[in-house]
PDB file of C-alpha atoms in Angstrom:
ATOM      1  CA  UNK A 543      43.886   5.804  -4.596  1.00 40.00           C
ATOM      2  CA  UNK A 544      44.419   1.875  -4.069  1.00 44.00           C
ATOM      3  CA  UNK A 545      44.967  -1.088  -5.675  1.00 63.00           C
ATOM      4  CA  UNK A 546      41.662  -2.181  -7.785  1.00 89.00           C
ATOM      5  CA  UNK A 547      39.425  -4.775  -4.983  1.00 95.00           C
ATOM      6  CA  UNK A 548      37.980  -7.684  -6.186  1.00 97.00           C
ATOM      7  CA  UNK A 549      33.937  -7.176  -6.411  1.00 98.00           C
ATOM      8  CA  UNK A 550      31.546  -9.129  -3.861  1.00 98.00           C
ATOM      9  CA  UNK A 551      28.447  -8.399  -4.694  1.00 98.00           C
ATOM     10  CA  UNK A 552      24.845  -9.735  -2.438  1.00 98.00           C
ATOM     11  CA  UNK A 553      22.137  -9.418  -4.155  1.00 96.00           C
ATOM     12  CA  UNK A 554      21.556 -10.183  -8.284  1.00 94.00           C
ATOM     13  CA  UNK A 555      18.438  -9.170  -9.388  1.00 91.00           C
ATOM     14  CA  UNK A 556      18.646  -6.088 -12.412  1.00 92.00           C
ATOM     15  CA  UNK A 557      20.853  -4.355 -11.383  1.00 95.00           C
ATOM     16  CA  UNK A 558      23.216  -6.745  -8.977  1.00 95.00           C
ATOM     17  CA  UNK A 559      23.750  -9.178 -11.792  1.00 96.00           C
ATOM     18  CA  UNK A 560      24.155  -6.652 -14.041  1.00 96.00           C
ATOM     19  CA  UNK A 561      26.956  -5.272 -12.142  1.00 97.00           C
ATOM     20  CA  UNK A 562      28.243  -8.428 -11.657  1.00 97.00           C
ATOM     21  CA  UNK A 563      28.360  -8.831 -15.169  1.00 97.00           C
ATOM     22  CA  UNK A 564      29.761  -5.814 -16.195  1.00 97.00           C
ATOM     23  CA  UNK A 565      32.612  -5.977 -13.326  1.00 97.00           C
ATOM     24  CA  UNK A 566      33.424  -9.210 -14.778  1.00 97.00           C
ATOM     25  CA  UNK A 567      33.353  -8.142 -18.450  1.00 96.00           C
ATOM     26  CA  UNK A 568      36.030  -4.779 -17.730  1.00 96.00           C
ATOM     27  CA  UNK A 569      38.652  -7.383 -15.795  1.00 95.00           C
ATOM     28  CA  UNK A 570      37.612  -6.891 -12.492  1.00 95.00           C
ATOM     29  CA  UNK A 571      37.316 -10.526 -10.256  1.00 97.00           C
ATOM     30  CA  UNK A 572      33.757 -11.198  -9.457  1.00 97.00           C
ATOM     31  CA  UNK A 573      31.162 -12.868  -7.313  1.00 98.00           C
ATOM     32  CA  UNK A 574      28.623 -12.822  -5.833  1.00 96.00           C
ATOM     33  CA  UNK A 575      25.385 -14.274  -3.825  1.00 97.00           C
ATOM     34  CA  UNK A 576      22.116 -14.523  -4.019  1.00 95.00           C
ATOM     35  CA  UNK A 577      18.825 -15.779  -1.468  1.00 90.00           C
ATOM     36  CA  UNK A 578      17.384 -16.643  -5.053  1.00 89.00           C
ATOM     37  CA  UNK A 579      18.839 -20.279  -5.584  1.00 91.00           C
ATOM     38  CA  UNK A 580      17.143 -19.903  -8.999  1.00 89.00           C
ATOM     39  CA  UNK A 581      19.037 -16.564  -9.521  1.00 90.00           C
ATOM     40  CA  UNK A 582      22.513 -18.482  -8.225  1.00 93.00           C
ATOM     41  CA  UNK A 583      21.822 -21.570 -10.380  1.00 93.00           C
ATOM     42  CA  UNK A 584      21.299 -19.471 -13.693  1.00 92.00           C
ATOM     43  CA  UNK A 585      24.356 -17.497 -12.886  1.00 94.00           C
ATOM     44  CA  UNK A 586      26.157 -20.554 -11.936  1.00 94.00           C
ATOM     45  CA  UNK A 587      25.528 -22.150 -15.164  1.00 94.00           C
ATOM     46  CA  UNK A 588      26.163 -19.329 -17.237  1.00 94.00           C
ATOM     47  CA  UNK A 589      29.901 -19.495 -15.554  1.00 94.00           C
ATOM     48  CA  UNK A 590      29.661 -16.786 -13.064  1.00 96.00           C
ATOM     49  CA  UNK A 591      31.028 -17.079  -9.658  1.00 96.00           C
ATOM     50  CA  UNK A 592      27.601 -17.205  -7.563  1.00 96.00           C
ATOM     51  CA  UNK A 593      26.586 -19.112  -4.237  1.00 96.00           C
ATOM     52  CA  UNK A 594      23.283 -18.916  -2.876  1.00 95.00           C
ATOM     53  CA  UNK A 595      24.563 -18.437   0.576  1.00 95.00           C
ATOM     54  CA  UNK A 596      25.745 -15.088   1.562  1.00 96.00           C
ATOM     55  CA  UNK A 597      27.612 -15.478   4.504  1.00 97.00           C
ATOM     56  CA  UNK A 598      29.914 -18.016   2.663  1.00 97.00           C
ATOM     57  CA  UNK A 599      30.345 -14.673   0.461  1.00 98.00           C
ATOM     58  CA  UNK A 600      30.692 -12.671   2.434  1.00 98.00           C
ATOM     59  CA  UNK A 601      33.841 -14.727   4.387  1.00 98.00           C
ATOM     60  CA  UNK A 602      34.966 -14.750   0.964  1.00 98.00           C
ATOM     61  CA  UNK A 603      35.043 -11.220   0.582  1.00 98.00           C
ATOM     62  CA  UNK A 604      36.371 -10.010   4.168  1.00 98.00           C
ATOM     63  CA  UNK A 605      39.736 -12.621   3.500  1.00 97.00           C
ATOM     64  CA  UNK A 606      39.801 -11.348  -0.037  1.00 97.00           C
ATOM     65  CA  UNK A 607      40.044  -7.636   1.197  1.00 97.00           C
ATOM     66  CA  UNK A 608      36.859  -7.235  -1.781  1.00 98.00           C
ATOM     67  CA  UNK A 609      34.157  -4.396  -1.934  1.00 98.00           C
ATOM     68  CA  UNK A 610      31.260  -5.269  -1.354  1.00 98.00           C
ATOM     69  CA  UNK A 611      28.492  -3.900  -2.959  1.00 98.00           C
ATOM     70  CA  UNK A 612      24.476  -4.093  -1.433  1.00 98.00           C
ATOM     71  CA  UNK A 613      22.229  -4.508  -3.966  1.00 96.00           C
ATOM     72  CA  UNK A 614      19.398  -5.961  -2.557  1.00 95.00           C
ATOM     73  CA  UNK A 615      15.771  -4.157  -2.187  1.00 92.00           C
ATOM     74  CA  UNK A 616      15.827  -1.563   0.811  1.00 94.00           C
ATOM     75  CA  UNK A 617      13.479  -3.848   3.131  1.00 94.00           C
ATOM     76  CA  UNK A 618      16.359  -6.572   2.885  1.00 95.00           C
ATOM     77  CA  UNK A 619      19.015  -4.423   3.891  1.00 97.00           C
ATOM     78  CA  UNK A 620      19.633  -4.142   7.559  1.00 97.00           C
ATOM     79  CA  UNK A 621      19.528  -7.916   7.782  1.00 97.00           C
ATOM     80  CA  UNK A 622      22.031  -8.269   4.940  1.00 97.00           C
ATOM     81  CA  UNK A 623      24.311  -5.558   6.756  1.00 98.00           C
ATOM     82  CA  UNK A 624      23.816  -7.859  10.289  1.00 98.00           C
ATOM     83  CA  UNK A 625      25.839 -10.478   8.236  1.00 97.00           C
ATOM     84  CA  UNK A 626      27.880  -8.228   7.020  1.00 98.00           C
ATOM     85  CA  UNK A 627      28.714  -7.168  10.471  1.00 97.00           C
ATOM     86  CA  UNK A 628      29.656 -10.559  11.653  1.00 97.00           C
ATOM     87  CA  UNK A 629      31.543 -11.686   8.560  1.00 98.00           C
ATOM     88  CA  UNK A 630      33.220  -8.709   6.645  1.00 97.00           C
ATOM     89  CA  UNK A 631      33.478  -5.992   9.579  1.00 96.00           C
ATOM     90  CA  UNK A 632      36.809  -4.884   7.685  1.00 94.00           C
ATOM     91  CA  UNK A 633      35.292  -4.815   4.584  1.00 97.00           C
ATOM     92  CA  UNK A 634      35.083  -1.566   2.198  1.00 98.00           C
ATOM     93  CA  UNK A 635      30.980  -1.356   1.642  1.00 98.00           C
ATOM     94  CA  UNK A 636      28.864   0.409  -1.121  1.00 98.00           C
ATOM     95  CA  UNK A 637      24.957  -0.687  -2.288  1.00 98.00           C
ATOM     96  CA  UNK A 638      23.326   0.418  -4.929  1.00 97.00           C
ATOM     97  CA  UNK A 639      20.022   1.179  -3.717  1.00 96.00           C
ATOM     98  CA  UNK A 640      17.705   3.900  -4.986  1.00 94.00           C
ATOM     99  CA  UNK A 641      17.053   5.417  -1.573  1.00 97.00           C
ATOM    100  CA  UNK A 642      20.667   6.670  -0.159  1.00 97.00           C
ATOM    101  CA  UNK A 643      19.417   8.307   3.841  1.00 96.00           C
ATOM    102  CA  UNK A 644      18.180   5.082   5.204  1.00 96.00           C
ATOM    103  CA  UNK A 645      20.783   3.745   3.851  1.00 97.00           C
ATOM    104  CA  UNK A 646      23.297   5.105   5.068  1.00 97.00           C
ATOM    105  CA  UNK A 647      21.365   5.221   9.042  1.00 97.00           C
ATOM    106  CA  UNK A 648      21.732   1.690   8.688  1.00 97.00           C
ATOM    107  CA  UNK A 649      24.669   1.747   7.988  1.00 97.00           C
ATOM    108  CA  UNK A 650      26.128   3.729  10.507  1.00 96.00           C
ATOM    109  CA  UNK A 651      24.016   1.503  13.054  1.00 96.00           C
ATOM    110  CA  UNK A 652      24.901  -1.607  12.281  1.00 97.00           C
ATOM    111  CA  UNK A 653      28.256  -1.751   9.837  1.00 95.00           C
ATOM    112  CA  UNK A 654      29.260   1.377  11.802  1.00 91.00           C
ATOM    113  CA  UNK A 655      33.255  -0.831  11.729  1.00 93.00           C
ATOM    114  CA  UNK A 656      32.934  -0.371   7.729  1.00 94.00           C
ATOM    115  CA  UNK A 657      34.374   2.240   5.333  1.00 96.00           C
ATOM    116  CA  UNK A 658      31.294   2.956   3.892  1.00 98.00           C
ATOM    117  CA  UNK A 659      30.534   5.214   0.523  1.00 98.00           C
ATOM    118  CA  UNK A 660      26.856   5.046  -1.235  1.00 98.00           C
ATOM    119  CA  UNK A 661      25.946   4.903  -4.654  1.00 98.00           C
ATOM    120  CA  UNK A 662      22.631   4.687  -6.634  1.00 98.00           C
ATOM    121  CA  UNK A 663      22.964   3.574 -10.924  1.00 97.00           C
ATOM    122  CA  UNK A 664      20.520   5.592 -12.455  1.00 94.00           C
ATOM    123  CA  UNK A 665      19.788   2.427 -14.345  1.00 90.00           C
ATOM    124  CA  UNK A 666      17.231  -0.014 -14.574  1.00 76.00           C
ATOM    125  CA  UNK A 667      13.926  -0.837 -16.042  1.00 72.00           C
ATOM    126  CA  UNK A 668      10.624  -2.721 -15.517  1.00 65.00           C
ATOM    127  CA  UNK A 669      12.278  -6.068 -15.507  1.00 72.00           C
ATOM    128  CA  UNK A 670      13.669  -7.898 -12.648  1.00 74.00           C
ATOM    129  CA  UNK A 671      15.939 -11.050 -12.117  1.00 82.00           C
ATOM    130  CA  UNK A 672      18.877 -12.830 -12.684  1.00 88.00           C
ATOM    131  CA  UNK A 673      17.098 -13.022 -16.351  1.00 84.00           C
ATOM    132  CA  UNK A 674      16.943  -8.992 -16.878  1.00 88.00           C
ATOM    133  CA  UNK A 675      20.810  -8.634 -16.115  1.00 90.00           C
ATOM    134  CA  UNK A 676      22.218  -6.824 -19.001  1.00 94.00           C
ATOM    135  CA  UNK A 677      26.744  -6.209 -19.097  1.00 95.00           C
ATOM    136  CA  UNK A 678      26.217  -3.270 -21.043  1.00 95.00           C
ATOM    137  CA  UNK A 679      23.515  -1.804 -18.485  1.00 96.00           C
ATOM    138  CA  UNK A 680      25.413   1.214 -16.984  1.00 97.00           C
ATOM    139  CA  UNK A 681      27.170   1.888 -20.716  1.00 96.00           C
ATOM    140  CA  UNK A 682      26.507   6.255 -20.219  1.00 95.00           C
ATOM    141  CA  UNK A 683      24.229   5.712 -16.776  1.00 96.00           C
ATOM    142  CA  UNK A 684      25.323   8.896 -14.287  1.00 97.00           C
ATOM    143  CA  UNK A 685      25.860   7.014 -10.711  1.00 98.00           C
ATOM    144  CA  UNK A 686      25.818   8.492  -8.168  1.00 98.00           C
ATOM    145  CA  UNK A 687      28.165   8.089  -5.469  1.00 98.00           C
ATOM    146  CA  UNK A 688      27.918  10.292  -2.261  1.00 98.00           C
ATOM    147  CA  UNK A 689      30.132  12.506  -0.298  1.00 98.00           C
ATOM    148  CA  UNK A 690      28.742  12.696   3.831  1.00 97.00           C
ATOM    149  CA  UNK A 691      31.158  15.564   5.785  1.00 94.00           C
ATOM    150  CA  UNK A 692      33.513  11.871   6.621  1.00 94.00           C
ATOM    151  CA  UNK A 693      33.419  10.299   3.866  1.00 96.00           C
ATOM    152  CA  UNK A 694      36.684   8.631   3.227  1.00 96.00           C
ATOM    153  CA  UNK A 695      37.939  10.301  -0.034  1.00 97.00           C
ATOM    154  CA  UNK A 696      39.938   7.242  -0.870  1.00 96.00           C
ATOM    155  CA  UNK A 697      37.520   4.729  -0.416  1.00 97.00           C
ATOM    156  CA  UNK A 698      35.275   7.016  -2.215  1.00 98.00           C
ATOM    157  CA  UNK A 699      37.424   7.071  -5.510  1.00 97.00           C
ATOM    158  CA  UNK A 700      37.385   3.079  -5.167  1.00 97.00           C
ATOM    159  CA  UNK A 701      33.930   2.976  -5.162  1.00 98.00           C
ATOM    160  CA  UNK A 702      32.817   5.628  -7.915  1.00 98.00           C
ATOM    161  CA  UNK A 703      36.195   3.832 -10.228  1.00 98.00           C
ATOM    162  CA  UNK A 704      33.927   0.513 -10.197  1.00 98.00           C
ATOM    163  CA  UNK A 705      31.370   3.049 -11.212  1.00 98.00           C
ATOM    164  CA  UNK A 706      33.409   4.149 -14.058  1.00 98.00           C
ATOM    165  CA  UNK A 707      34.614   0.852 -14.949  1.00 97.00           C
ATOM    166  CA  UNK A 708      31.582  -0.733 -15.813  1.00 98.00           C
ATOM    167  CA  UNK A 709      30.832   2.332 -18.260  1.00 97.00           C
ATOM    168  CA  UNK A 710      29.508   4.564 -16.359  1.00 98.00           C
ATOM    169  CA  UNK A 711      30.368   8.406 -15.012  1.00 97.00           C
ATOM    170  CA  UNK A 712      29.821   9.493 -11.668  1.00 98.00           C
ATOM    171  CA  UNK A 713      28.012  12.004 -10.135  1.00 98.00           C
ATOM    172  CA  UNK A 714      29.164  13.026  -6.208  1.00 98.00           C
ATOM    173  CA  UNK A 715      25.920  14.266  -3.666  1.00 98.00           C
ATOM    174  CA  UNK A 716      25.225  13.891  -0.588  1.00 98.00           C
ATOM    175  CA  UNK A 717      22.074  11.588   0.320  1.00 97.00           C
ATOM    176  CA  UNK A 718      19.816  14.022   1.200  1.00 97.00           C
ATOM    177  CA  UNK A 719      20.467  16.322  -1.877  1.00 97.00           C
ATOM    178  CA  UNK A 720      19.920  12.633  -3.726  1.00 98.00           C
ATOM    179  CA  UNK A 721      16.862  11.765  -2.091  1.00 98.00           C
ATOM    180  CA  UNK A 722      15.260  14.814  -2.863  1.00 97.00           C
ATOM    181  CA  UNK A 723      15.923  15.052  -6.710  1.00 97.00           C
ATOM    182  CA  UNK A 724      15.389  11.516  -7.511  1.00 97.00           C
ATOM    183  CA  UNK A 725      11.839  12.226  -5.593  1.00 97.00           C
ATOM    184  CA  UNK A 726      11.410  14.145  -8.230  1.00 97.00           C
ATOM    185  CA  UNK A 727      12.596  12.559 -11.517  1.00 95.00           C
ATOM    186  CA  UNK A 728      12.226   8.993 -10.131  1.00 95.00           C
ATOM    187  CA  UNK A 729       9.843   8.037  -6.796  1.00 97.00           C
ATOM    188  CA  UNK A 730       6.740  10.748  -8.122  1.00 98.00           C
ATOM    189  CA  UNK A 731       6.942   9.168 -12.067  1.00 96.00           C
ATOM    190  CA  UNK A 732       7.089   5.993 -10.542  1.00 96.00           C
ATOM    191  CA  UNK A 733       3.489   7.017  -8.754  1.00 97.00           C
ATOM    192  CA  UNK A 734       2.101   8.816 -11.428  1.00 97.00           C
ATOM    193  CA  UNK A 735       2.549   5.422 -14.011  1.00 97.00           C
ATOM    194  CA  UNK A 736       0.458   3.547 -11.080  1.00 97.00           C
ATOM    195  CA  UNK A 737      -2.024   5.862 -11.230  1.00 97.00           C
ATOM    196  CA  UNK A 738      -2.032   6.489 -15.209  1.00 97.00           C
ATOM    197  CA  UNK A 739      -2.211   2.783 -15.187  1.00 97.00           C
ATOM    198  CA  UNK A 740      -5.396   2.693 -13.293  1.00 97.00           C
ATOM    199  CA  UNK A 741      -6.719   4.766 -14.519  1.00 97.00           C
ATOM    200  CA  UNK A 742      -6.551   3.768 -18.279  1.00 97.00           C
ATOM    201  CA  UNK A 743      -7.478  -0.063 -16.936  1.00 97.00           C
ATOM    202  CA  UNK A 744     -10.272   1.483 -15.554  1.00 97.00           C
ATOM    203  CA  UNK A 745     -11.787   2.287 -19.006  1.00 96.00           C
ATOM    204  CA  UNK A 746     -12.677  -1.685 -19.711  1.00 97.00           C
ATOM    205  CA  UNK A 747     -11.511  -3.075 -22.932  1.00 96.00           C
ATOM    206  CA  UNK A 748     -11.978   0.316 -24.892  1.00 97.00           C
ATOM    207  CA  UNK A 749      -9.399   2.247 -23.642  1.00 96.00           C
ATOM    208  CA  UNK A 750      -7.040  -0.781 -23.728  1.00 95.00           C
ATOM    209  CA  UNK A 751      -7.699  -1.539 -27.375  1.00 96.00           C
ATOM    210  CA  UNK A 752      -7.403   2.293 -28.173  1.00 97.00           C
ATOM    211  CA  UNK A 753      -3.877   2.697 -25.592  1.00 95.00           C
ATOM    212  CA  UNK A 754      -1.286   4.090 -27.506  1.00 95.00           C
ATOM    213  CA  UNK A 755       2.084   5.567 -27.362  1.00 93.00           C
ATOM    214  CA  UNK A 756       1.261   8.149 -24.538  1.00 95.00           C
ATOM    215  CA  UNK A 757      -0.528   5.294 -22.428  1.00 96.00           C
ATOM    216  CA  UNK A 758       2.773   3.163 -22.970  1.00 95.00           C
ATOM    217  CA  UNK A 759       5.129   5.892 -22.664  1.00 94.00           C
ATOM    218  CA  UNK A 760       3.247   7.073 -19.386  1.00 95.00           C
ATOM    219  CA  UNK A 761       2.869   3.704 -17.683  1.00 96.00           C
ATOM    220  CA  UNK A 762       5.925   2.117 -18.912  1.00 94.00           C
ATOM    221  CA  UNK A 763       7.712   1.557 -15.756  1.00 92.00           C
ATOM    222  CA  UNK A 764       4.524   0.593 -13.818  1.00 94.00           C
ATOM    223  CA  UNK A 765       5.076  -2.593 -14.425  1.00 92.00           C
ATOM    224  CA  UNK A 766       7.827  -2.782 -12.560  1.00 90.00           C
ATOM    225  CA  UNK A 767       7.794  -5.606  -9.527  1.00 89.00           C
ATOM    226  CA  UNK A 768       5.067  -3.747  -6.765  1.00 94.00           C
ATOM    227  CA  UNK A 769       7.362  -4.806  -4.078  1.00 92.00           C
ATOM    228  CA  UNK A 770      10.499  -3.139  -5.508  1.00 90.00           C
ATOM    229  CA  UNK A 771       8.115   0.192  -5.903  1.00 93.00           C
ATOM    230  CA  UNK A 772       7.039   0.477  -2.850  1.00 95.00           C
ATOM    231  CA  UNK A 773      10.212  -0.069  -1.557  1.00 93.00           C
ATOM    232  CA  UNK A 774      12.016   2.861  -3.178  1.00 94.00           C
ATOM    233  CA  UNK A 775       8.661   5.642  -2.620  1.00 97.00           C
ATOM    234  CA  UNK A 776       7.597   4.527   1.035  1.00 96.00           C
ATOM    235  CA  UNK A 777      11.809   4.654   1.890  1.00 95.00           C
ATOM    236  CA  UNK A 778      12.158   7.727   0.656  1.00 97.00           C
ATOM    237  CA  UNK A 779       8.823   8.941   2.259  1.00 97.00           C
ATOM    238  CA  UNK A 780      10.358  12.373   4.035  1.00 96.00           C
ATOM    239  CA  UNK A 781      11.886  13.909   0.365  1.00 97.00           C
ATOM    240  CA  UNK A 782       8.547  12.183  -1.605  1.00 98.00           C
ATOM    241  CA  UNK A 783       5.472  14.157   0.667  1.00 98.00           C
ATOM    242  CA  UNK A 784       6.987  17.536  -0.733  1.00 97.00           C
ATOM    243  CA  UNK A 785       6.879  16.364  -4.362  1.00 98.00           C
ATOM    244  CA  UNK A 786       3.593  15.084  -3.899  1.00 98.00           C
ATOM    245  CA  UNK A 787       2.726  17.896  -2.524  1.00 98.00           C
ATOM    246  CA  UNK A 788       4.334  19.974  -5.077  1.00 97.00           C
ATOM    247  CA  UNK A 789       2.492  18.121  -8.507  1.00 97.00           C
ATOM    248  CA  UNK A 790      -1.299  17.877  -6.800  1.00 97.00           C
ATOM    249  CA  UNK A 791      -0.488  22.177  -6.317  1.00 97.00           C
ATOM    250  CA  UNK A 792      -0.051  21.779  -9.940  1.00 96.00           C
ATOM    251  CA  UNK A 793      -2.580  19.415 -10.936  1.00 97.00           C
ATOM    252  CA  UNK A 794      -4.795  21.898  -8.794  1.00 97.00           C
ATOM    253  CA  UNK A 795      -4.014  24.843 -10.680  1.00 96.00           C
ATOM    254  CA  UNK A 796      -4.688  22.624 -13.743  1.00 96.00           C
ATOM    255  CA  UNK A 797      -8.174  21.635 -13.395  1.00 96.00           C
ATOM    256  CA  UNK A 798      -8.858  24.836 -11.806  1.00 96.00           C
ATOM    257  CA  UNK A 799      -8.519  26.590 -15.709  1.00 95.00           C
ATOM    258  CA  UNK A 800     -10.068  23.916 -17.103  1.00 95.00           C
ATOM    259  CA  UNK A 801     -13.229  24.505 -15.218  1.00 95.00           C
ATOM    260  CA  UNK A 802     -13.100  28.296 -15.071  1.00 94.00           C
ATOM    261  CA  UNK A 803     -11.468  28.921 -18.537  1.00 90.00           C
ATOM    262  CA  UNK A 804     -11.053  25.929 -20.506  1.00 86.00           C
ATOM    263  CA  UNK A 805      -7.268  27.005 -21.345  1.00 92.00           C
ATOM    264  CA  UNK A 806      -4.471  24.138 -20.598  1.00 94.00           C
ATOM    265  CA  UNK A 807      -1.840  26.284 -21.779  1.00 95.00           C
ATOM    266  CA  UNK A 808      -0.033  27.410 -19.093  1.00 94.00           C
ATOM    267  CA  UNK A 809       0.371  23.755 -17.458  1.00 94.00           C
ATOM    268  CA  UNK A 810       1.482  22.677 -21.334  1.00 95.00           C
ATOM    269  CA  UNK A 811       3.619  25.088 -22.055  1.00 96.00           C
ATOM    270  CA  UNK A 812       5.389  24.823 -18.424  1.00 95.00           C
ATOM    271  CA  UNK A 813       5.247  20.689 -19.169  1.00 95.00           C
ATOM    272  CA  UNK A 814       7.121  21.720 -22.781  1.00 95.00           C
ATOM    273  CA  UNK A 815       9.412  23.592 -22.019  1.00 95.00           C
ATOM    274  CA  UNK A 816      10.546  21.319 -18.887  1.00 93.00           C
ATOM    275  CA  UNK A 817      10.772  18.721 -21.242  1.00 91.00           C
ATOM    276  CA  UNK A 818      12.710  20.623 -23.589  1.00 92.00           C
ATOM    277  CA  UNK A 819      15.653  21.918 -20.864  1.00 89.00           C
ATOM    278  CA  UNK A 820      15.707  17.919 -20.535  1.00 87.00           C
ATOM    279  CA  UNK A 821      16.174  17.793 -24.657  1.00 87.00           C
ATOM    280  CA  UNK A 822      18.731  20.308 -24.577  1.00 84.00           C
ATOM    281  CA  UNK A 823      20.767  19.402 -21.447  1.00 78.00           C
ATOM    282  CA  UNK A 824      21.859  16.456 -22.993  1.00 78.00           C
ATOM    283  CA  UNK A 825      23.693  18.304 -25.792  1.00 76.00           C
ATOM    284  CA  UNK A 826      25.045  21.136 -23.107  1.00 78.00           C
ATOM    285  CA  UNK A 827      28.751  22.249 -23.830  1.00 80.00           C
ATOM    286  CA  UNK A 828      30.792  20.742 -21.177  1.00 87.00           C
ATOM    287  CA  UNK A 829      33.955  22.354 -19.657  1.00 91.00           C
ATOM    288  CA  UNK A 830      37.229  19.938 -18.161  1.00 94.00           C
ATOM    289  CA  UNK A 831      37.541  20.029 -14.192  1.00 95.00           C
ATOM    290  CA  UNK A 832      39.798  18.802 -11.857  1.00 95.00           C
ATOM    291  CA  UNK A 833      38.920  18.059  -8.030  1.00 96.00           C
ATOM    292  CA  UNK A 834      42.327  17.119  -5.812  1.00 96.00           C
ATOM    293  CA  UNK A 835      41.422  14.869  -3.064  1.00 96.00           C
ATOM    294  CA  UNK A 836      44.233  15.627  -1.356  1.00 95.00           C
ATOM    295  CA  UNK A 837      42.980  19.144  -1.185  1.00 95.00           C
ATOM    296  CA  UNK A 838      41.430  20.480   2.512  1.00 93.00           C
ATOM    297  CA  UNK A 839      38.424  21.181   0.418  1.00 95.00           C
ATOM    298  CA  UNK A 840      37.742  18.046  -1.518  1.00 97.00           C
ATOM    299  CA  UNK A 841      34.706  17.009  -0.340  1.00 96.00           C
ATOM    300  CA  UNK A 842      33.057  20.778  -0.777  1.00 96.00           C
ATOM    301  CA  UNK A 843      34.182  20.752  -4.133  1.00 96.00           C
ATOM    302  CA  UNK A 844      32.694  17.783  -4.931  1.00 97.00           C
ATOM    303  CA  UNK A 845      29.557  18.194  -3.896  1.00 97.00           C
ATOM    304  CA  UNK A 846      29.963  21.647  -5.791  1.00 96.00           C
ATOM    305  CA  UNK A 847      29.766  19.505  -8.875  1.00 97.00           C
ATOM    306  CA  UNK A 848      27.452  17.120  -8.577  1.00 97.00           C
ATOM    307  CA  UNK A 849      24.452  19.921  -7.455  1.00 96.00           C
ATOM    308  CA  UNK A 850      25.527  21.835 -10.924  1.00 94.00           C
ATOM    309  CA  UNK A 851      25.120  18.259 -12.928  1.00 93.00           C
ATOM    310  CA  UNK A 852      28.387  17.965 -13.626  1.00 95.00           C
ATOM    311  CA  UNK A 853      30.346  14.572 -13.225  1.00 96.00           C
ATOM    312  CA  UNK A 854      33.686  12.716 -12.795  1.00 97.00           C
ATOM    313  CA  UNK A 855      34.759  10.682 -15.681  1.00 97.00           C
ATOM    314  CA  UNK A 856      38.672   9.307 -14.992  1.00 97.00           C
ATOM    315  CA  UNK A 857      41.478   9.750 -12.318  1.00 97.00           C
ATOM    316  CA  UNK A 858      44.769  10.757 -12.543  1.00 95.00           C
ATOM    317  CA  UNK A 859      46.625   9.657  -9.016  1.00 94.00           C
ATOM    318  CA  UNK A 860      44.574  11.575  -6.468  1.00 94.00           C
ATOM    319  CA  UNK A 861      42.738  13.729  -9.172  1.00 96.00           C
ATOM    320  CA  UNK A 862      39.038  13.302 -10.484  1.00 96.00           C
ATOM    321  CA  UNK A 863      38.714  14.338 -13.804  1.00 97.00           C
ATOM    322  CA  UNK A 864      35.090  15.387 -14.778  1.00 96.00           C
ATOM    323  CA  UNK A 865      33.094  18.192 -16.557  1.00 95.00           C
ATOM    324  CA  UNK A 866      30.266  20.676 -15.418  1.00 93.00           C
ATOM    325  CA  UNK A 867      28.614  22.487 -17.931  1.00 86.00           C
TER     326      UNK A 867
END
């Protein structure tokens, strides 16, 4: 692995701002930029090295050979990539966007001189903006760091090390595997939350007066900024559509059972088993694993580890150290 680079975070909302805080707390030299003068001012007042001029931050990143992190919503990625191309085409580049395929395509078109390693921390909340940031946000979180056929594994290791430094563990995956998986466990839940919140609200004041845990738990993420939810769900359209179809099939079967026999055992039992599987996964015994990044089959080894739910937790020179259940 190369020496530890400075970190330049472009975009200081919940994820980007939390990363700036966490990287600084971990002892990294970190600075950032945001198009929001309000967020830039708030961060600066708290002692962080931040500007409202993205170009200025990128020129500094180029001078310092920093790791540039794109932490802007998907619709803003291409504009920032054009600035990266103009001001920091020598820099190692990563991102924290919730959809990976479209970002990878944009990088290949607009920032092809940069070494790029896609990333996505599976952390967040329904809140947004600098005021929501938290340096502990990534503690114990899964952070996907993408491995493609042409990924430079030394660059990959640097991005993975940043994730580990701020408290996350790393799941190595290709962009397409990431996008299909988050369609199931993130993007579909956002759509369900929106539908549940809509149906509940249509019950009027009485429904809102009676709403309790099952409603609030099921609708929490519907409080997220609608433009951010639209960006990630619409941006992952290709992967999300078949998952929506799968969900509609199950809803249709549920309705059919309720209408014909009145019995919902199949739906409810399957859901209970799914929830138990999730909880059991938290307590599985894990075996240690080591992947030499110098090996000819290192990419295949990393992807195989990630697709089994394995994770990387540290590095020993050019060897990734992790665990798998």
